[in-house]
PDB file of C-alpha atoms (C1' of nucleotides) in Angstrom:
ATOM      1  CA  MET A 707      -0.328  -0.071   0.131  1.00 48.00           C
ATOM      2  CA  THR A 708       1.155   3.125  -0.566  1.00 50.00           C
ATOM      3  CA  ILE A 709       1.075   5.663   1.925  1.00 47.00           C
ATOM      4  CA  GLY A 710      -1.322   8.954   0.785  1.00 53.00           C
ATOM      5  CA  THR A 711      -2.884   6.860  -1.237  1.00 68.00           C
ATOM      6  CA  MET A 712      -5.933   5.010  -1.049  1.00 85.00           C
ATOM      7  CA  ASP A 713      -8.014   1.852  -3.156  1.00 91.00           C
ATOM      8  CA  VAL A 714     -10.585  -0.133  -2.010  1.00 95.00           C
ATOM      9  CA  ASP A 715      -8.127  -2.977  -1.490  1.00 94.00           C
ATOM     10  CA  SER A 716      -6.134  -0.876   1.215  1.00 93.00           C
ATOM     11  CA  ALA A 717      -8.964   0.274   2.976  1.00 95.00           C
ATOM     12  CA  CYS A 718     -10.137  -3.629   3.171  1.00 96.00           C
ATOM     13  CA  ALA A 719      -6.924  -4.419   4.477  1.00 96.00           C
ATOM     14  CA  ARG A 720      -6.677  -1.273   7.118  1.00 96.00           C
ATOM     15  CA  MET A 721     -10.257  -2.944   7.917  1.00 97.00           C
ATOM     16  CA  ALA A 722      -8.970  -5.951   8.611  1.00 97.00           C
ATOM     17  CA  ALA A 723      -6.146  -4.695  10.765  1.00 97.00           C
ATOM     18  CA  LEU A 724      -8.870  -3.235  12.924  1.00 97.00           C
ATOM     19  CA  SER A 725     -10.972  -5.989  13.201  1.00 97.00           C
ATOM     20  CA  ASP A 726      -9.481  -7.772  16.148  1.00 97.00           C
ATOM     21  CA  PRO A 727      -9.739  -6.982  19.637  1.00 97.00           C
ATOM     22  CA  ILE A 728      -6.645  -7.485  20.606  1.00 98.00           C
ATOM     23  CA  ARG A 729      -5.405  -4.648  17.828  1.00 98.00           C
ATOM     24  CA  LEU A 730      -7.908  -2.270  19.068  1.00 97.00           C
ATOM     25  CA  ARG A 731      -7.075  -2.480  22.309  1.00 97.00           C
ATOM     26  CA  LEU A 732      -3.790  -1.442  21.299  1.00 98.00           C
ATOM     27  CA  LEU A 733      -4.975   1.233  19.011  1.00 97.00           C
ATOM     28  CA  ALA A 734      -6.882   2.700  21.969  1.00 96.00           C
ATOM     29  CA  LEU A 735      -4.019   3.163  24.086  1.00 96.00           C
ATOM     30  CA  ILE A 736      -1.261   4.478  21.246  1.00 96.00           C
ATOM     31  CA  HIS A 737      -4.328   6.816  20.660  1.00 94.00           C
ATOM     32  CA  LYS A 738      -4.480   7.602  23.835  1.00 93.00           C
ATOM     33  CA  HIS A 739      -0.482   7.983  25.237  1.00 93.00           C
ATOM     34  CA  GLY A 740       0.983   8.752  21.806  1.00 90.00           C
ATOM     35  CA  GLU A 741       3.440   6.621  21.966  1.00 93.00           C
ATOM     36  CA  LEU A 742       3.962   3.221  24.004  1.00 95.00           C
ATOM     37  CA  CYS A 743       6.872   0.220  24.307  1.00 95.00           C
ATOM     38  CA  VAL A 744       6.135  -3.291  23.240  1.00 96.00           C
ATOM     39  CA  CYS A 745       6.300  -4.187  27.608  1.00 95.00           C
ATOM     40  CA  GLU A 746       3.664  -1.518  28.285  1.00 96.00           C
ATOM     41  CA  MET A 747       1.435  -2.847  26.284  1.00 97.00           C
ATOM     42  CA  THR A 748       2.120  -6.233  26.882  1.00 96.00           C
ATOM     43  CA  HIS A 749       1.461  -5.257  30.811  1.00 95.00           C
ATOM     44  CA  ALA A 750      -1.733  -3.444  29.915  1.00 96.00           C
ATOM     45  CA  LEU A 751      -3.021  -6.238  28.066  1.00 97.00           C
ATOM     46  CA  SER A 752      -1.779  -9.146  30.403  1.00 96.00           C
ATOM     47  CA  LEU A 753      -0.933 -11.166  27.490  1.00 96.00           C
ATOM     48  CA  PRO A 754       1.930 -12.762  26.275  1.00 96.00           C
ATOM     49  CA  GLN A 755       4.905 -10.580  24.180  1.00 97.00           C
ATOM     50  CA  PRO A 756       4.957 -12.840  21.202  1.00 97.00           C
ATOM     51  CA  LYS A 757       1.349 -12.148  20.550  1.00 98.00           C
ATOM     52  CA  ILE A 758       1.574  -8.211  21.327  1.00 98.00           C
ATOM     53  CA  SER A 759       4.673  -8.162  18.781  1.00 97.00           C
ATOM     54  CA  LYS A 760       2.436 -10.478  16.188  1.00 98.00           C
ATOM     55  CA  HIS A 761      -0.533  -8.038  16.183  1.00 98.00           C
ATOM     56  CA  LEU A 762       1.805  -4.880  16.041  1.00 98.00           C
ATOM     57  CA  ALA A 763       3.188  -6.273  13.055  1.00 97.00           C
ATOM     58  CA  VAL A 764       0.071  -6.393  11.613  1.00 98.00           C
ATOM     59  CA  LEU A 765      -0.806  -3.196  12.320  1.00 97.00           C
ATOM     60  CA  ARG A 766       2.253  -2.080  11.050  1.00 96.00           C
ATOM     61  CA  ASN A 767       2.000  -3.860   7.832  1.00 95.00           C
ATOM     62  CA  VAL A 768      -0.752  -1.826   6.922  1.00 95.00           C
ATOM     63  CA  GLU A 769       1.181   1.174   8.264  1.00 94.00           C
ATOM     64  CA  LEU A 770      -1.522   2.502  10.734  1.00 96.00           C
ATOM     65  CA  VAL A 771       1.733   2.340  13.390  1.00 96.00           C
ATOM     66  CA  ARG A 772       5.254   2.986  13.502  1.00 95.00           C
ATOM     67  CA  MET A 773       7.936   1.695  15.541  1.00 95.00           C
ATOM     68  CA  ARG A 774      10.755   3.429  16.843  1.00 94.00           C
ATOM     69  CA  ARG A 775      13.263   1.966  18.722  1.00 94.00           C
ATOM     70  CA  ASN A 776      14.768   3.733  21.509  1.00 92.00           C
ATOM     71  CA  ALA A 777      18.148   1.919  23.528  1.00 89.00           C
ATOM     72  CA  GLN A 778      16.567  -1.886  23.723  1.00 91.00           C
ATOM     73  CA  TRP A 779      13.253  -0.793  23.693  1.00 94.00           C
ATOM     74  CA  VAL A 780      10.886  -0.318  20.712  1.00 96.00           C
ATOM     75  CA  LEU A 781       8.428   2.437  20.785  1.00 96.00           C
ATOM     76  CA  TYR A 782       5.123   2.240  18.927  1.00 97.00           C
ATOM     77  CA  GLY A 783       3.144   5.436  17.709  1.00 96.00           C
ATOM     78  CA  LEU A 784       0.405   6.015  15.155  1.00 95.00           C
ATOM     79  CA  GLU A 785       1.675   6.539  11.754  1.00 92.00           C
ATOM     80  CA  HIS A 786       0.600  10.189  10.842  1.00 84.00           C
ATOM     81  CA  GLU A 787       0.869   9.504   7.095  1.00 78.00           C
ATOM     82  CA  ALA A 788      -2.178   7.710   8.158  1.00 79.00           C
ATOM     83  CA  ALA A 789      -3.807  10.042  10.489  1.00 78.00           C
ATOM     84  CA  ALA A 790      -6.436  11.405   8.352  1.00 87.00           C
ATOM     85  CA  TRP A 791      -8.017   8.403   7.949  1.00 91.00           C
ATOM     86  CA  LEU A 792      -7.161   6.834  10.920  1.00 92.00           C
ATOM     87  CA  ASP A 793      -7.584   9.876  13.401  1.00 90.00           C
ATOM     88  CA  GLY A 794     -11.008   9.875  12.099  1.00 92.00           C
ATOM     89  CA  VAL A 795     -12.226   6.119  12.225  1.00 94.00           C
ATOM     90  CA  LEU A 796     -10.269   5.716  15.830  1.00 93.00           C
ATOM     91  CA  ALA A 797     -11.893   8.882  17.284  1.00 93.00           C
ATOM     92  CA  ILE A 798     -15.980   7.922  16.125  1.00 94.00           C
ATOM     93  CA  THR A 799     -15.089   3.811  17.319  1.00 95.00           C
ATOM     94  CA  LEU A 800     -13.629   4.857  20.865  1.00 93.00           C
ATOM     95  CA  ARG A 801     -15.944   7.080  21.364  1.00 93.00           C
ATOM     96  CA  ASP A 802     -18.796   4.314  21.832  1.00 92.00           C
ATOM     97  CA  ILE A 803     -16.226   1.586  23.038  1.00 94.00           C
ATOM     98  CA  GLU A 804     -14.365   3.665  25.814  1.00 92.00           C
ATOM     99  CA  THR A 805     -16.202   2.289  28.356  1.00 94.00           C
ATOM    100  CA  ASP A 806     -15.970  -1.461  27.420  1.00 95.00           C
ATOM    101  CA  ALA A 807     -14.327  -3.411  30.288  1.00 95.00           C
ATOM    102  CA  ALA A 808     -11.390  -4.495  28.518  1.00 96.00           C
ATOM    103  CA  ILE A 809     -10.431  -1.212  27.111  1.00 96.00           C
ATOM    104  CA  VAL A 810     -11.277   0.067  30.772  1.00 96.00           C
ATOM    105  CA  GLY A 811      -8.998  -2.552  32.529  1.00 96.00           C
ATOM    106  CA  ASP A 812      -5.931  -1.732  29.783  1.00 96.00           C
ATOM    107  CA  ALA A 813      -6.474   1.681  30.876  1.00 96.00           C
ATOM    108  CA  LYS A 814      -5.942   0.732  34.693  1.00 95.00           C
ATOM    109  CA  ARG A 815      -3.175  -1.721  34.468  1.00 95.00           C
ATOM    110  CA  LEU A 816      -1.160   0.329  32.505  1.00 94.00           C
ATOM    111  CA  ALA A 817      -1.757   3.327  35.021  1.00 93.00           C
ATOM    112  CA  GLY A 818      -0.707   1.099  37.599  1.00 88.00           C
ATOM    113  CA  MET A 819       2.781  -0.029  36.342  1.00 83.00           C
ATOM    114  CA  ARG A 820       4.697   0.996  39.002  1.00 67.00           C
ATOM    115  CA  VAL A 821       8.380   1.251  36.858  1.00 67.00           C
ATOM    116  CA  ARG A 822       7.416   2.392  33.269  1.00 70.00           C
ATOM    117  CA  PRO A 823      10.599   1.872  31.349  1.00 74.00           C
ATOM    118  CA  GLN A 824      12.802   4.944  30.989  1.00 69.00           C
ATOM    119  CA  PRO A 825      12.326   5.787  27.232  1.00 64.00           C
ATOM    120  CA  CYS A 826       8.942   5.957  27.187  1.00 58.00           C
ATOM    121  CA  ARG A 827       8.575   9.397  29.293  1.00 57.00           C
ATOM    122  CA  ASP A 828      11.321  11.500  27.074  1.00 53.00           C
ATOM    123  CA  LYS A 829       8.874  12.127  24.101  1.00 43.00           C
TER     124      LYS A 829
ATOM    125  CA  MET B1236     -25.286  -7.708  19.494  1.00 49.00           C
ATOM    126  CA  THR B1237     -27.680  -5.308  20.741  1.00 50.00           C
ATOM    127  CA  ILE B1238     -28.266  -1.772  18.792  1.00 47.00           C
ATOM    128  CA  GLY B1239     -27.409   1.444  20.423  1.00 53.00           C
ATOM    129  CA  THR B1240     -24.599  -0.293  22.370  1.00 68.00           C
ATOM    130  CA  MET B1241     -20.919  -1.016  21.303  1.00 85.00           C
ATOM    131  CA  ASP B1242     -18.529  -2.909  23.308  1.00 91.00           C
ATOM    132  CA  VAL B1243     -14.936  -3.921  21.132  1.00 95.00           C
ATOM    133  CA  ASP B1244     -16.174  -7.047  20.162  1.00 94.00           C
ATOM    134  CA  SER B1245     -18.915  -5.675  18.003  1.00 93.00           C
ATOM    135  CA  ALA B1246     -16.873  -2.629  17.065  1.00 95.00           C
ATOM    136  CA  CYS B1247     -15.221  -5.714  15.920  1.00 96.00           C
ATOM    137  CA  ALA B1248     -17.406  -7.660  14.165  1.00 96.00           C
ATOM    138  CA  ARG B1249     -18.370  -4.302  12.396  1.00 96.00           C
ATOM    139  CA  MET B1250     -14.844  -3.771  11.160  1.00 97.00           C
ATOM    140  CA  ALA B1251     -14.523  -7.310   9.702  1.00 97.00           C
ATOM    141  CA  ALA B1252     -17.549  -6.686   7.822  1.00 97.00           C
ATOM    142  CA  LEU B1253     -15.939  -3.980   6.119  1.00 97.00           C
ATOM    143  CA  SER B1254     -13.065  -5.322   5.370  1.00 97.00           C
ATOM    144  CA  ASP B1255     -14.037  -7.109   2.564  1.00 97.00           C
ATOM    145  CA  PRO B1256     -14.361  -5.280  -1.364  1.00 97.00           C
ATOM    146  CA  ILE B1257     -17.214  -6.511  -2.167  1.00 97.00           C
ATOM    147  CA  ARG B1258     -19.050  -5.236   0.980  1.00 97.00           C
ATOM    148  CA  LEU B1259     -17.480  -2.112   0.925  1.00 97.00           C
ATOM    149  CA  ARG B1260     -18.656  -1.532  -2.836  1.00 97.00           C
ATOM    150  CA  LEU B1261     -21.821  -3.031  -1.971  1.00 97.00           C
ATOM    151  CA  LEU B1262     -22.175   0.277   1.104  1.00 96.00           C
ATOM    152  CA  ALA B1263     -20.562   2.493  -1.200  1.00 96.00           C
ATOM    153  CA  LEU B1264     -23.668   2.028  -3.589  1.00 96.00           C
ATOM    154  CA  ILE B1265     -26.585   1.606  -0.820  1.00 95.00           C
ATOM    155  CA  HIS B1266     -24.684   4.578   1.132  1.00 94.00           C
ATOM    156  CA  LYS B1267     -24.730   6.582  -2.582  1.00 93.00           C
ATOM    157  CA  HIS B1268     -28.263   5.759  -3.433  1.00 92.00           C
ATOM    158  CA  GLY B1269     -29.991   5.531  -0.061  1.00 89.00           C
ATOM    159  CA  GLU B1270     -32.091   1.768  -0.853  1.00 93.00           C
ATOM    160  CA  LEU B1271     -31.261  -0.751  -3.976  1.00 94.00           C
ATOM    161  CA  CYS B1272     -32.434  -3.923  -4.557  1.00 94.00           C
ATOM    162  CA  VAL B1273     -30.630  -7.031  -5.031  1.00 95.00           C
ATOM    163  CA  CYS B1274     -30.644  -7.452  -8.635  1.00 94.00           C
ATOM    164  CA  GLU B1275     -29.594  -3.864  -9.129  1.00 95.00           C
ATOM    165  CA  MET B1276     -26.363  -4.686  -7.123  1.00 96.00           C
ATOM    166  CA  THR B1277     -25.704  -7.891  -8.412  1.00 96.00           C
ATOM    167  CA  HIS B1278     -25.716  -6.026 -12.127  1.00 95.00           C
ATOM    168  CA  ALA B1279     -23.744  -3.119 -10.941  1.00 96.00           C
ATOM    169  CA  LEU B1280     -20.879  -5.432  -9.694  1.00 96.00           C
ATOM    170  CA  SER B1281     -21.022  -7.860 -12.317  1.00 95.00           C
ATOM    171  CA  LEU B1282     -21.103 -10.894 -10.160  1.00 96.00           C
ATOM    172  CA  PRO B1283     -23.402 -13.948  -9.593  1.00 96.00           C
ATOM    173  CA  GLN B1284     -26.221 -13.369  -7.308  1.00 96.00           C
ATOM    174  CA  PRO B1285     -25.778 -15.706  -4.587  1.00 96.00           C
ATOM    175  CA  LYS B1286     -22.542 -13.986  -4.103  1.00 97.00           C
ATOM    176  CA  ILE B1287     -24.420 -10.801  -3.686  1.00 97.00           C
ATOM    177  CA  SER B1288     -26.947 -12.281  -1.106  1.00 97.00           C
ATOM    178  CA  LYS B1289     -24.649 -13.851   1.090  1.00 97.00           C
ATOM    179  CA  HIS B1290     -22.452 -10.363   1.046  1.00 97.00           C
ATOM    180  CA  LEU B1291     -25.416  -8.801   1.924  1.00 97.00           C
ATOM    181  CA  ALA B1292     -26.354 -11.439   4.662  1.00 96.00           C
ATOM    182  CA  VAL B1293     -22.785 -10.600   6.249  1.00 97.00           C
ATOM    183  CA  LEU B1294     -23.727  -7.042   6.638  1.00 96.00           C
ATOM    184  CA  ARG B1295     -27.535  -7.732   7.767  1.00 95.00           C
ATOM    185  CA  ASN B1296     -25.630  -9.957  10.320  1.00 94.00           C
ATOM    186  CA  VAL B1297     -24.167  -7.250  11.636  1.00 94.00           C
ATOM    187  CA  GLU B1298     -26.581  -5.000  11.879  1.00 93.00           C
ATOM    188  CA  LEU B1299     -24.959  -2.146   9.128  1.00 95.00           C
ATOM    189  CA  VAL B1300     -28.111  -3.097   6.547  1.00 96.00           C
ATOM    190  CA  ARG B1301     -31.259  -3.971   6.962  1.00 94.00           C
ATOM    191  CA  MET B1302     -33.996  -5.713   4.329  1.00 94.00           C
ATOM    192  CA  ARG B1303     -37.245  -4.615   3.124  1.00 93.00           C
ATOM    193  CA  ARG B1304     -39.271  -6.595   1.209  1.00 92.00           C
ATOM    194  CA  ASN B1305     -41.222  -4.786  -1.566  1.00 90.00           C
ATOM    195  CA  ALA B1306     -43.007  -6.982  -4.019  1.00 87.00           C
ATOM    196  CA  GLN B1307     -40.769  -9.872  -5.412  1.00 89.00           C
ATOM    197  CA  TRP B1308     -38.049  -7.050  -4.711  1.00 92.00           C
ATOM    198  CA  VAL B1309     -35.993  -6.741  -1.427  1.00 94.00           C
ATOM    199  CA  LEU B1310     -34.385  -3.164  -0.841  1.00 95.00           C
ATOM    200  CA  TYR B1311     -31.482  -2.766   1.175  1.00 96.00           C
ATOM    201  CA  GLY B1312     -30.782   0.564   2.945  1.00 95.00           C
ATOM    202  CA  LEU B1313     -28.175   1.473   5.851  1.00 94.00           C
ATOM    203  CA  GLU B1314     -29.507   0.551   9.107  1.00 91.00           C
ATOM    204  CA  HIS B1315     -30.531   3.751  10.959  1.00 83.00           C
ATOM    205  CA  GLU B1316     -29.899   3.135  14.240  1.00 77.00           C
ATOM    206  CA  ALA B1317     -26.236   2.096  12.934  1.00 78.00           C
ATOM    207  CA  ALA B1318     -25.595   5.392  11.378  1.00 78.00           C
ATOM    208  CA  ALA B1319     -24.265   7.260  13.743  1.00 86.00           C
ATOM    209  CA  TRP B1320     -21.091   4.764  13.501  1.00 91.00           C
ATOM    210  CA  LEU B1321     -21.412   3.793  10.159  1.00 92.00           C
ATOM    211  CA  ASP B1322     -21.951   7.243   8.548  1.00 90.00           C
ATOM    212  CA  GLY B1323     -18.610   8.337  10.135  1.00 92.00           C
ATOM    213  CA  VAL B1324     -16.657   5.783   8.944  1.00 94.00           C
ATOM    214  CA  LEU B1325     -18.077   5.102   5.672  1.00 93.00           C
ATOM    215  CA  ALA B1326     -17.638   8.665   4.982  1.00 92.00           C
ATOM    216  CA  ILE B1327     -14.207   9.244   5.455  1.00 94.00           C
ATOM    217  CA  THR B1328     -13.647   5.783   3.973  1.00 95.00           C
ATOM    218  CA  LEU B1329     -15.489   6.986   0.660  1.00 93.00           C
ATOM    219  CA  ARG B1330     -14.105  10.324   0.602  1.00 92.00           C
ATOM    220  CA  ASP B1331     -10.279   8.103   0.054  1.00 92.00           C
ATOM    221  CA  ILE B1332     -11.205   5.768  -2.133  1.00 93.00           C
ATOM    222  CA  GLU B1333     -14.243   6.991  -4.489  1.00 92.00           C
ATOM    223  CA  THR B1334     -12.237   7.339  -7.297  1.00 93.00           C
ATOM    224  CA  ASP B1335     -11.171   3.887  -6.985  1.00 95.00           C
ATOM    225  CA  ALA B1336     -11.908   2.177 -10.262  1.00 94.00           C
ATOM    226  CA  ALA B1337     -14.427  -0.578  -9.035  1.00 95.00           C
ATOM    227  CA  ILE B1338     -15.978   2.270  -6.993  1.00 96.00           C
ATOM    228  CA  VAL B1339     -16.547   4.299 -10.763  1.00 96.00           C
ATOM    229  CA  GLY B1340     -17.348   1.249 -12.291  1.00 96.00           C
ATOM    230  CA  ASP B1341     -20.132   0.026 -10.178  1.00 96.00           C
ATOM    231  CA  ALA B1342     -21.639   3.579 -10.010  1.00 95.00           C
ATOM    232  CA  LYS B1343     -21.523   3.644 -13.894  1.00 95.00           C
ATOM    233  CA  ARG B1344     -22.870   0.073 -14.626  1.00 94.00           C
ATOM    234  CA  LEU B1345     -25.762   1.167 -12.142  1.00 94.00           C
ATOM    235  CA  ALA B1346     -26.523   4.138 -13.774  1.00 92.00           C
ATOM    236  CA  GLY B1347     -26.216   2.224 -17.062  1.00 88.00           C
ATOM    237  CA  MET B1348     -29.060   0.247 -16.084  1.00 82.00           C
ATOM    238  CA  ARG B1349     -31.408   0.189 -18.594  1.00 66.00           C
ATOM    239  CA  VAL B1350     -34.596  -0.903 -16.725  1.00 66.00           C
ATOM    240  CA  ARG B1351     -34.374  -0.503 -12.924  1.00 69.00           C
ATOM    241  CA  PRO B1352     -37.154  -2.413 -10.935  1.00 73.00           C
ATOM    242  CA  GLN B1353     -39.958  -0.482 -10.350  1.00 67.00           C
ATOM    243  CA  PRO B1354     -40.073  -0.491  -6.043  1.00 63.00           C
ATOM    244  CA  CYS B1355     -36.499   1.044  -6.192  1.00 57.00           C
ATOM    245  CA  ARG B1356     -37.533   4.517  -7.563  1.00 57.00           C
ATOM    246  CA  ASP B1357     -40.974   4.624  -5.210  1.00 52.00           C
ATOM    247  CA  LYS B1358     -39.511   5.115  -2.180  1.00 43.00           C
TER     248      LYS B1358
ATOM    249  C1'  DT C 791     -52.187 -23.310  -9.439  1.00 94.90           C
ATOM    250  C1'  DG C 792     -48.709 -23.519 -12.341  1.00 94.90           C
ATOM    251  C1'  DG C 793     -44.694 -21.029 -14.138  1.00 94.90           C
ATOM    252  C1'  DG C 794     -41.291 -17.569 -14.032  1.00 94.90           C
ATOM    253  C1'  DA C 795     -38.196 -14.349 -11.644  1.00 94.90           C
ATOM    254  C1'  DA C 796     -35.751 -12.811  -7.743  1.00 94.90           C
ATOM    255  C1'  DT C 797     -33.901 -14.143  -3.347  1.00 94.90           C
ATOM    256  C1'  DA C 798     -31.593 -17.173   0.237  1.00 94.90           C
ATOM    257  C1'  DT C 799     -29.330 -21.256   1.918  1.00 94.90           C
ATOM    258  C1'  DC C 800     -26.902 -25.310   1.480  1.00 94.90           C
ATOM    259  C1'  DC C 801     -22.680 -28.169   0.972  1.00 94.90           C
ATOM    260  C1'  DT C 802     -18.067 -28.850  -0.350  1.00 94.90           C
ATOM    261  C1'  DG C 803     -12.927 -27.359  -0.682  1.00 94.90           C
ATOM    262  C1'  DA C 804      -9.031 -24.231  -0.283  1.00 94.90           C
ATOM    263  C1'  DC C 805      -7.248 -20.583   1.832  1.00 94.90           C
ATOM    264  C1'  DG C 806      -5.841 -17.421   5.113  1.00 94.90           C
ATOM    265  C1'  DA C 807      -5.596 -15.758  10.117  1.00 94.90           C
ATOM    266  C1'  DA C 808      -4.540 -16.451  15.051  1.00 94.90           C
ATOM    267  C1'  DC C 809      -2.477 -19.411  18.992  1.00 94.90           C
ATOM    268  C1'  DG C 810       1.131 -21.037  21.433  1.00 94.90           C
ATOM    269  C1'  DT C 811       5.741 -22.439  22.045  1.00 94.90           C
ATOM    270  C1'  DA C 812      10.496 -22.409  20.483  1.00 94.90           C
ATOM    271  C1'  DT C 813      13.595 -19.314  18.820  1.00 94.90           C
ATOM    272  C1'  DA C 814      16.797 -15.737  17.278  1.00 94.90           C
ATOM    273  C1'  DT C 815      18.165 -10.802  16.867  1.00 94.90           C
ATOM    274  C1'  DG C 816      19.329  -6.512  19.053  1.00 94.90           C
ATOM    275  C1'  DC C 817      21.027  -3.291  22.801  1.00 94.90           C
ATOM    276  C1'  DG C 818      23.334  -2.359  27.626  1.00 94.90           C
ATOM    277  C1'  DT C 819      26.526  -3.686  30.792  1.00 94.90           C
ATOM    278  C1'  DA C 820      29.626  -5.912  33.660  1.00 94.90           C
TER     279       DA C 820
ATOM    280  C1'  DT D1145      33.732 -10.810  25.527  1.00 94.90           C
ATOM    281  C1'  DA D1146      29.647 -12.938  28.304  1.00 94.90           C
ATOM    282  C1'  DC D1147      25.407 -12.100  30.241  1.00 94.90           C
ATOM    283  C1'  DG D1148      20.296 -10.104  30.322  1.00 94.90           C
ATOM    284  C1'  DC D1149      16.205  -8.064  28.945  1.00 94.90           C
ATOM    285  C1'  DA D1150      13.211  -6.508  25.520  1.00 94.90           C
ATOM    286  C1'  DT D1151      11.888  -7.624  20.889  1.00 94.90           C
ATOM    287  C1'  DA D1152      11.257  -9.768  16.500  1.00 94.90           C
ATOM    288  C1'  DT D1153      10.371 -13.955  14.175  1.00 94.90           C
ATOM    289  C1'  DA D1154       9.838 -19.254  13.096  1.00 94.90           C
ATOM    290  C1'  DC D1155       6.865 -23.515  12.752  1.00 94.90           C
ATOM    291  C1'  DG D1156       3.093 -26.296  13.252  1.00 94.90           C
ATOM    292  C1'  DT D1157      -1.684 -26.469  14.689  1.00 94.90           C
ATOM    293  C1'  DT D1158      -6.249 -25.437  14.518  1.00 94.90           C
ATOM    294  C1'  DC D1159      -9.946 -22.451  13.060  1.00 94.90           C
ATOM    295  C1'  DG D1160     -13.109 -19.537  10.675  1.00 94.90           C
ATOM    296  C1'  DT D1161     -14.169 -17.304   6.106  1.00 94.90           C
ATOM    297  C1'  DC D1162     -14.722 -16.967   1.118  1.00 94.90           C
ATOM    298  C1'  DA D1163     -15.927 -19.083  -3.299  1.00 94.90           C
ATOM    299  C1'  DG D1164     -18.723 -21.323  -6.424  1.00 94.90           C
ATOM    300  C1'  DG D1165     -22.475 -24.006  -7.601  1.00 94.90           C
ATOM    301  C1'  DA D1166     -26.727 -26.427  -6.655  1.00 94.90           C
ATOM    302  C1'  DT D1167     -30.680 -26.112  -4.411  1.00 94.90           C
ATOM    303  C1'  DA D1168     -34.579 -24.436  -1.510  1.00 94.90           C
ATOM    304  C1'  DT D1169     -37.946 -20.603  -0.801  1.00 94.90           C
ATOM    305  C1'  DT D1170     -40.854 -16.400  -1.682  1.00 94.90           C
ATOM    306  C1'  DC D1171     -43.710 -13.945  -4.452  1.00 94.90           C
ATOM    307  C1'  DC D1172     -46.075 -12.245  -8.980  1.00 94.90           C
ATOM    308  C1'  DC D1173     -48.811 -13.056 -12.503  1.00 94.90           C
ATOM    309  C1'  DA D1174     -51.710 -15.836 -16.130  1.00 94.90           C
TER     310       DA D1174
END
DNA sequence: TGGGAATATCCTGACGAACGTATATGCGTA
DNA sequence: TACGCATATACGTTCGTCAGGATATTCCCA
């Protein structure tokens, strides 16, 4: 998919990327916090790390998120090239599901993280 | 899924319904014309009728469209209960893909239909 | 009541996606 | 250089989904 342009197929690919609860929860977190590292998301969702990584790879492949390495951590943020579409869809959807138990729980667990990795704060 | 409420899972189910080129093309047509019967959409997309019916059933199951029988025809329109979410997502997405060859071709074939079924005009 | 058109459903096979586990890579530090 | 932490990828399995064709259902009209 070429950034900037959108055809039916790439729109479908992006919809498919959004059609998974784990990926939607990840995006909700990233959308709220700007940038997060994998260990934070792993902790927030309480799921195995490979699973989180794999889902992030899916989001990365359709260019909804981008990754940035900082020391031994990898930070994920929204792909700003896709922001026009993504921000719209995400805003509309998150507004409807922000009270969902899973979404709320994720936010709580992330907030309750005792020692958050260093690079995640020096943005 | 209960109409009106939205949790993560139902949001994902709706995203999944939007993650197919045929269903996106069908929604683009319905969104533009308000209500269409199956034979019109079959003609517009130039695909086998069972295929169209099956995809419409998927959209119906997640309550994105509703059906209404009129004589021997069945008319499909957007489910107005889902309109808040659907209209937003659809508007954002269609704006990006309205120039896609498939979308343009569908609209042309529909417009070029010599004899459109009667009930589709008496709305 | 019988025929034909419009629409929906059933069946089977094939492909892709998700999972869990194990393993590899990259970076900092001793 | 060796070790440990953070992250990514490979592998094998399972499961849901899509396609295509055949068939069933519903309705109108003669």
